[in-house]
């Protein structure tokens, strides 16, 4: 095996462990918004993701099977979501269908309040989490950036909590970094920053704040060059993670010279 | 007889099973355990009257006139 530097080793061996499963990449991708399956596949490969969300919709003979096959071809684990569900009842039924169709008990639980904001409905989310955990699902709960709710979901048995940075598809970045830090500091399950990511620096920031992973779709699938953007997020997540582990310097009010004043040449 | 499949009227043979319906719509041949005989994953699930019918029971579940069936699969999203 090729000799690696200490730095390279630290970059390579830092898996995300969820439900006992090791994922080599801390970037979780969505598949929504891609104009073509071929383009989507190339972007996913460029992003390095090993876990990718799909939605459950009515079967149409014309477009069947191909996405499922695409993910299988690239060895990408599938994370079905309950996108489009407004009630706990619909979300639970959708999760049950996903478990049957895709043979996984992992589910990204999305219960949204309305189509305008696409924000999670906290009450339905709590109800659905409780029911799904009781039915043996591993619940990845998409939630508001609310530290109280995040902890509540964890206590109900969520496998991971996924606070939003900003509303879905907005690309506004992380609107409340303080809350994200607070969620991270109190969580003992993985925290995945989900939704609102616009560009690479947003993902790096999420990791610097201490998130265990980042989930995004639109920022890549609707970028002018999705493959290039996928690649940039691959690096951003690694960079942010390394910076978090390295420990950043404290912020200071005034300048601090990095060169010693002692021993300067004196010019008379 | 007529059922509703994914929100539209759909004609099936009297007493047809869920298995026969799925096979007919997807064009795949199914074994008694609900798996495709070609060895590839089928990737679909069925709800009948708002209750999931497990794959293992497709073969033994007969449809009835007016049943409301949802047949879903994974698509781009999230």
Coordinates of C-alpha atoms in Angstrom, one line a residue:
Chain A
X1 CA 0.0 0.0 0.0
X2 CA 1.2 3.5 -0.8
X3 CA 2.7 5.5 2.0
X4 CA 0.4 8.3 3.2
X5 CA 1.2 11.4 5.2
X6 CA -0.4 11.9 8.6
X7 CA -2.6 14.6 7.0
X8 CA -3.9 12.3 4.3
X9 CA -4.7 9.6 6.8
X10 CA -6.7 11.9 8.9
X11 CA -8.6 13.0 5.9
X12 CA -9.3 9.5 4.7
X13 CA -10.2 7.8 7.9
X14 CA -13.0 9.8 9.3
X15 CA -16.2 7.9 8.6
X16 CA -19.7 9.0 9.6
X17 CA -21.2 6.2 11.7
X18 CA -25.0 6.1 11.6
X19 CA -27.0 3.2 13.0
X20 CA -23.8 1.2 13.1
X21 CA -23.1 1.8 9.4
X22 CA -19.9 3.5 8.3
X23 CA -20.2 6.1 5.5
X24 CA -16.9 7.3 4.0
X25 CA -18.4 10.7 3.0
X26 CA -20.0 13.2 5.3
X27 CA -21.9 14.6 2.3
X28 CA -25.5 13.3 1.9
X29 CA -27.0 14.1 -1.4
X30 CA -30.6 14.6 -2.6
X31 CA -31.6 13.8 -6.1
X32 CA -34.3 16.4 -6.7
X33 CA -34.0 19.1 -9.4
X34 CA -31.6 17.3 -11.7
X35 CA -32.7 17.7 -15.4
X36 CA -31.4 14.3 -16.4
X37 CA -30.4 11.0 -14.8
X38 CA -27.1 10.9 -16.6
X39 CA -26.1 14.3 -15.3
X40 CA -27.3 13.4 -11.8
X41 CA -25.2 10.3 -11.8
X42 CA -22.1 12.3 -12.8
X43 CA -22.8 14.9 -10.1
X44 CA -23.3 12.3 -7.4
X45 CA -20.1 10.5 -8.3
X46 CA -18.2 13.9 -8.3
X47 CA -19.6 14.7 -4.8
X48 CA -18.3 11.4 -3.4
X49 CA -21.6 10.8 -1.5
X50 CA -22.4 7.3 -0.2
X51 CA -25.9 8.1 0.9
X52 CA -28.6 9.8 -1.2
X53 CA -32.2 10.6 -0.7
X54 CA -35.1 9.6 -3.0
X55 CA -38.8 10.4 -2.9
X56 CA -41.6 7.9 -3.1
X57 CA -44.1 8.6 -5.9
X58 CA -46.7 6.8 -8.0
X59 CA -45.2 4.2 -10.4
X60 CA -45.1 5.3 -14.0
X61 CA -44.1 2.6 -16.5
X62 CA -42.2 5.2 -18.6
X63 CA -39.7 6.2 -16.0
X64 CA -39.5 3.2 -13.7
X65 CA -36.6 1.7 -11.9
X66 CA -33.8 3.8 -13.4
X67 CA -33.0 6.0 -10.4
X68 CA -32.9 3.0 -8.1
X69 CA -30.6 1.3 -10.6
X70 CA -28.4 4.3 -10.9
X71 CA -27.8 4.5 -7.2
X72 CA -27.1 0.7 -7.0
X73 CA -24.7 1.0 -9.9
X74 CA -22.7 3.6 -8.0
X75 CA -22.9 1.7 -4.7
X76 CA -24.8 4.6 -3.1
X77 CA -27.0 3.7 -0.2
X78 CA -30.6 5.0 -0.5
X79 CA -32.4 7.1 2.0
X80 CA -36.1 7.4 1.2
X81 CA -37.8 10.5 2.3
X82 CA -41.4 11.4 3.1
X83 CA -41.3 14.6 1.1
X84 CA -44.7 16.1 0.4
X85 CA -46.3 14.7 3.5
X86 CA -48.3 17.2 5.6
X87 CA -49.5 14.8 8.4
X88 CA -48.0 12.2 10.6
X89 CA -50.4 9.7 9.1
X90 CA -49.2 10.3 5.5
X91 CA -45.6 10.3 6.6
X92 CA -45.9 6.9 8.4
X93 CA -47.7 5.3 5.4
X94 CA -45.1 6.7 3.0
X95 CA -42.3 5.4 5.2
X96 CA -43.9 2.0 5.3
X97 CA -44.1 2.0 1.5
X98 CA -40.5 3.0 1.2
X99 CA -39.4 0.2 3.5
X100 CA -41.3 -2.3 1.4
X101 CA -40.1 -0.9 -1.9
X102 CA -36.5 -0.3 -1.1
X103 CA -35.9 -2.8 1.7
X104 CA -34.4 -0.3 4.1
X105 CA -35.7 0.8 7.5
X106 CA -33.9 4.1 7.2
X107 CA -36.2 7.1 6.5
X108 CA -35.7 10.8 6.2
X109 CA -38.8 12.1 7.9
X110 CA -40.2 15.2 6.4
X111 CA -43.5 16.5 7.6
X112 CA -44.0 20.0 6.2
X113 CA -46.5 22.6 7.3
X114 CA -47.3 24.3 4.0
X115 CA -46.0 24.6 0.5
X116 CA -45.1 28.2 0.8
X117 CA -42.4 27.8 3.5
X118 CA -41.9 24.0 3.3
X119 CA -41.0 24.3 7.0
X120 CA -41.4 21.3 9.2
X121 CA -44.6 21.0 11.2
X122 CA -43.2 20.4 14.7
X123 CA -46.3 18.7 16.2
X124 CA -46.8 16.3 13.3
X125 CA -43.0 15.7 13.2
X126 CA -43.0 14.6 16.8
X127 CA -46.0 12.4 16.4
X128 CA -44.6 10.7 13.3
X129 CA -41.2 10.2 14.9
X130 CA -42.8 8.5 17.8
X131 CA -44.8 6.2 15.6
X132 CA -42.0 5.3 13.2
X133 CA -39.5 4.5 16.0
X134 CA -42.2 2.2 17.5
X135 CA -42.5 0.5 14.2
X136 CA -38.7 -0.1 14.0
X137 CA -37.7 2.6 11.6
X138 CA -34.4 4.5 11.8
X139 CA -35.6 8.0 11.7
X140 CA -33.5 10.8 10.2
X141 CA -35.7 13.7 11.4
X142 CA -35.7 16.8 9.2
X143 CA -36.4 19.6 11.7
X144 CA -36.4 23.3 12.4
X145 CA -33.2 24.9 13.8
X146 CA -34.8 24.6 17.2
X147 CA -32.5 23.2 19.9
X148 CA -35.4 22.2 22.1
X149 CA -37.2 20.3 19.3
X150 CA -34.0 18.6 18.2
X151 CA -33.4 17.3 21.7
X152 CA -37.0 16.2 21.9
X153 CA -36.7 14.2 18.7
X154 CA -33.5 12.6 19.9
X155 CA -35.2 11.6 23.1
X156 CA -38.0 10.0 21.1
X157 CA -35.5 7.8 19.5
X158 CA -34.5 9.6 16.3
X159 CA -31.3 8.1 14.8
X160 CA -30.2 11.4 13.5
X161 CA -31.5 15.0 13.7
X162 CA -31.4 17.2 10.6
X163 CA -31.9 20.8 11.4
X164 CA -32.4 23.2 8.5
X165 CA -29.9 25.9 7.6
X166 CA -32.6 27.8 5.7
X167 CA -35.9 26.8 4.0
X168 CA -35.6 24.1 1.3
X169 CA -34.3 25.3 -2.0
X170 CA -33.6 28.9 -0.9
X171 CA -29.8 28.7 -0.9
X172 CA -29.7 31.3 1.9
X173 CA -27.1 29.3 3.9
X174 CA -27.2 28.9 7.6
X175 CA -29.5 31.6 9.0
X176 CA -29.0 30.8 12.7
X177 CA -25.5 29.4 13.3
X178 CA -25.9 29.9 17.0
X179 CA -28.8 27.6 17.1
X180 CA -27.0 25.0 15.0
X181 CA -24.0 25.1 17.5
X182 CA -26.4 24.7 20.4
X183 CA -28.1 21.7 18.8
X184 CA -24.7 20.1 18.1
X185 CA -23.5 20.8 21.7
X186 CA -26.4 18.9 23.2
X187 CA -26.9 16.1 20.7
X188 CA -25.6 12.6 21.2
X189 CA -26.9 11.4 17.8
X190 CA -25.5 12.6 14.5
X191 CA -26.5 16.1 13.5
X192 CA -26.9 16.6 9.8
X193 CA -27.3 20.2 8.5
X194 CA -30.1 19.8 5.9
X195 CA -31.6 22.4 3.5
X196 CA -30.7 25.9 2.7
X197 CA -27.1 25.3 1.5
X198 CA -26.3 27.6 -1.4
X199 CA -22.6 27.1 -2.0
X200 CA -19.5 25.4 -0.8
X201 CA -18.7 27.8 2.1
X202 CA -22.2 27.1 3.6
X203 CA -21.3 23.4 3.8
X204 CA -17.9 24.1 5.3
X205 CA -19.5 26.4 7.9
X206 CA -22.0 23.7 8.9
X207 CA -19.1 21.3 9.5
X208 CA -17.1 24.0 11.4
X209 CA -20.1 24.5 13.6
X210 CA -19.8 20.8 14.5
X211 CA -22.4 19.1 12.4
X212 CA -21.6 15.5 11.6
X213 CA -22.7 15.7 8.0
X214 CA -24.4 18.0 5.4
X215 CA -27.4 17.1 3.2
X216 CA -28.1 19.1 0.1
X217 CA -29.6 18.7 -3.4
X218 CA -30.6 21.9 -5.1
X219 CA -27.2 23.6 -4.6
X220 CA -25.7 20.9 -6.8
X221 CA -28.5 19.8 -9.1
X222 CA -29.5 23.3 -10.1
X223 CA -25.9 24.8 -10.3
X224 CA -24.8 25.8 -13.7
X225 CA -22.2 23.0 -13.6
X226 CA -23.6 20.3 -11.3
X227 CA -20.5 18.1 -11.6
X228 CA -18.1 20.9 -10.7
X229 CA -20.3 21.9 -7.8
X230 CA -20.6 18.4 -6.6
X231 CA -16.8 18.2 -6.5
X232 CA -16.6 21.5 -4.7
X233 CA -19.0 20.3 -1.9
X234 CA -16.9 17.1 -1.5
X235 CA -13.9 19.3 -0.6
X236 CA -15.9 21.8 1.4
X237 CA -17.3 19.2 3.7
X238 CA -13.9 17.6 4.3
X239 CA -12.3 21.1 4.8
X240 CA -15.0 22.1 7.3
X241 CA -14.7 18.9 9.2
X242 CA -10.9 19.1 9.4
X243 CA -11.1 22.7 10.6
X244 CA -13.5 21.7 13.3
X245 CA -11.3 18.9 14.5
X246 CA -8.2 21.2 14.2
X247 CA -9.8 23.8 16.5
X248 CA -10.0 27.3 15.2
X249 CA -8.3 30.3 16.8
X250 CA -10.4 32.5 19.0
X251 CA -11.8 35.7 17.5
X252 CA -9.9 38.8 18.8
X253 CA -10.8 42.5 18.9
X254 CA -7.3 43.7 17.9
X255 CA -4.5 42.6 15.7
X256 CA -2.0 40.1 16.9
X257 CA 1.4 40.1 15.2
X258 CA 2.4 36.7 13.8
X259 CA 6.1 37.8 13.5
X260 CA 8.0 38.4 16.7
X261 CA 9.0 42.0 17.3
X262 CA 12.2 40.9 19.1
X263 CA 15.4 40.7 17.0
X264 CA 14.3 43.1 14.3
X265 CA 17.1 44.9 12.4
X266 CA 17.3 48.5 13.4
X267 CA 17.9 51.1 10.8
X268 CA 19.5 54.3 12.1
Chain B
X1 CA -63.8 -5.7 -12.3
X2 CA -62.7 -2.2 -11.8
X3 CA -60.3 -0.8 -9.2
X4 CA -58.6 2.5 -8.8
X5 CA -54.9 2.4 -9.5
X6 CA -52.8 5.5 -8.6
X7 CA -56.0 7.6 -8.8
X8 CA -57.3 6.3 -12.1
X9 CA -59.8 3.6 -13.1
X10 CA -58.1 0.3 -13.9
X11 CA -59.6 -3.0 -15.1
X12 CA -58.4 -6.3 -13.7
X13 CA -59.6 -9.8 -14.0
X14 CA -62.2 -10.9 -11.3
X15 CA -60.4 -12.1 -8.3
X16 CA -57.0 -10.9 -9.5
X17 CA -54.3 -10.8 -6.9
X18 CA -52.0 -7.9 -6.0
X19 CA -49.2 -9.9 -7.5
X20 CA -51.0 -10.2 -10.8
X21 CA -51.6 -6.4 -10.8
X22 CA -48.0 -5.5 -10.0
X23 CA -46.7 -8.0 -12.6
X24 CA -49.1 -6.6 -15.2
X25 CA -48.2 -3.0 -14.6
X26 CA -44.4 -3.4 -14.3
X27 CA -44.1 -6.1 -17.0
X28 CA -42.0 -8.2 -14.6
X29 CA -42.7 -11.9 -13.6
X30 CA -43.0 -12.3 -9.9
X31 CA -42.3 -15.4 -7.7
X32 CA -44.6 -16.4 -4.8
X33 CA -42.5 -14.3 -2.4
X34 CA -43.1 -11.2 -4.4
X35 CA -39.6 -10.9 -5.8
X36 CA -39.0 -10.5 -9.5
X37 CA -37.9 -13.8 -11.1
X38 CA -35.2 -11.9 -13.2
X39 CA -33.2 -11.5 -10.0
X40 CA -33.2 -7.7 -10.2
X41 CA -34.9 -5.6 -7.4
X42 CA -38.4 -4.6 -8.2
X43 CA -38.3 -1.4 -6.1
X44 CA -42.0 -0.9 -5.8
X45 CA -44.5 -1.1 -2.9
X46 CA -48.3 -1.4 -2.7
X47 CA -50.9 0.2 -0.5
X48 CA -54.4 -1.1 -0.7
X49 CA -57.2 1.0 0.8
X50 CA -54.5 3.0 2.7
X51 CA -52.8 0.0 4.1
X52 CA -49.4 -1.4 3.0
X53 CA -49.6 -4.9 1.6
X54 CA -46.2 -6.6 2.3
X55 CA -44.5 -8.1 -0.7
X56 CA -44.7 -11.5 0.9
X57 CA -48.5 -11.3 0.8
X58 CA -49.1 -10.0 -2.7
X59 CA -49.6 -13.5 -4.0
X60 CA -52.2 -14.4 -1.4
X61 CA -54.1 -11.0 -1.5
X62 CA -57.1 -10.9 -3.9
X63 CA -58.3 -7.5 -5.0
X64 CA -62.0 -6.6 -4.7
X65 CA -64.2 -4.4 -6.8
X66 CA -63.6 -0.7 -6.0
X67 CA -60.3 -1.2 -4.2
X68 CA -58.1 1.8 -4.0
X69 CA -54.5 0.8 -4.9
X70 CA -51.4 2.9 -4.8
X71 CA -48.3 1.5 -6.5
X72 CA -45.2 3.6 -5.7
X73 CA -41.5 3.6 -6.5
X74 CA -38.4 5.7 -5.8
X75 CA -38.1 8.9 -7.9
X76 CA -35.8 11.9 -7.7
X77 CA -36.4 14.0 -4.6
X78 CA -35.1 15.5 -1.4

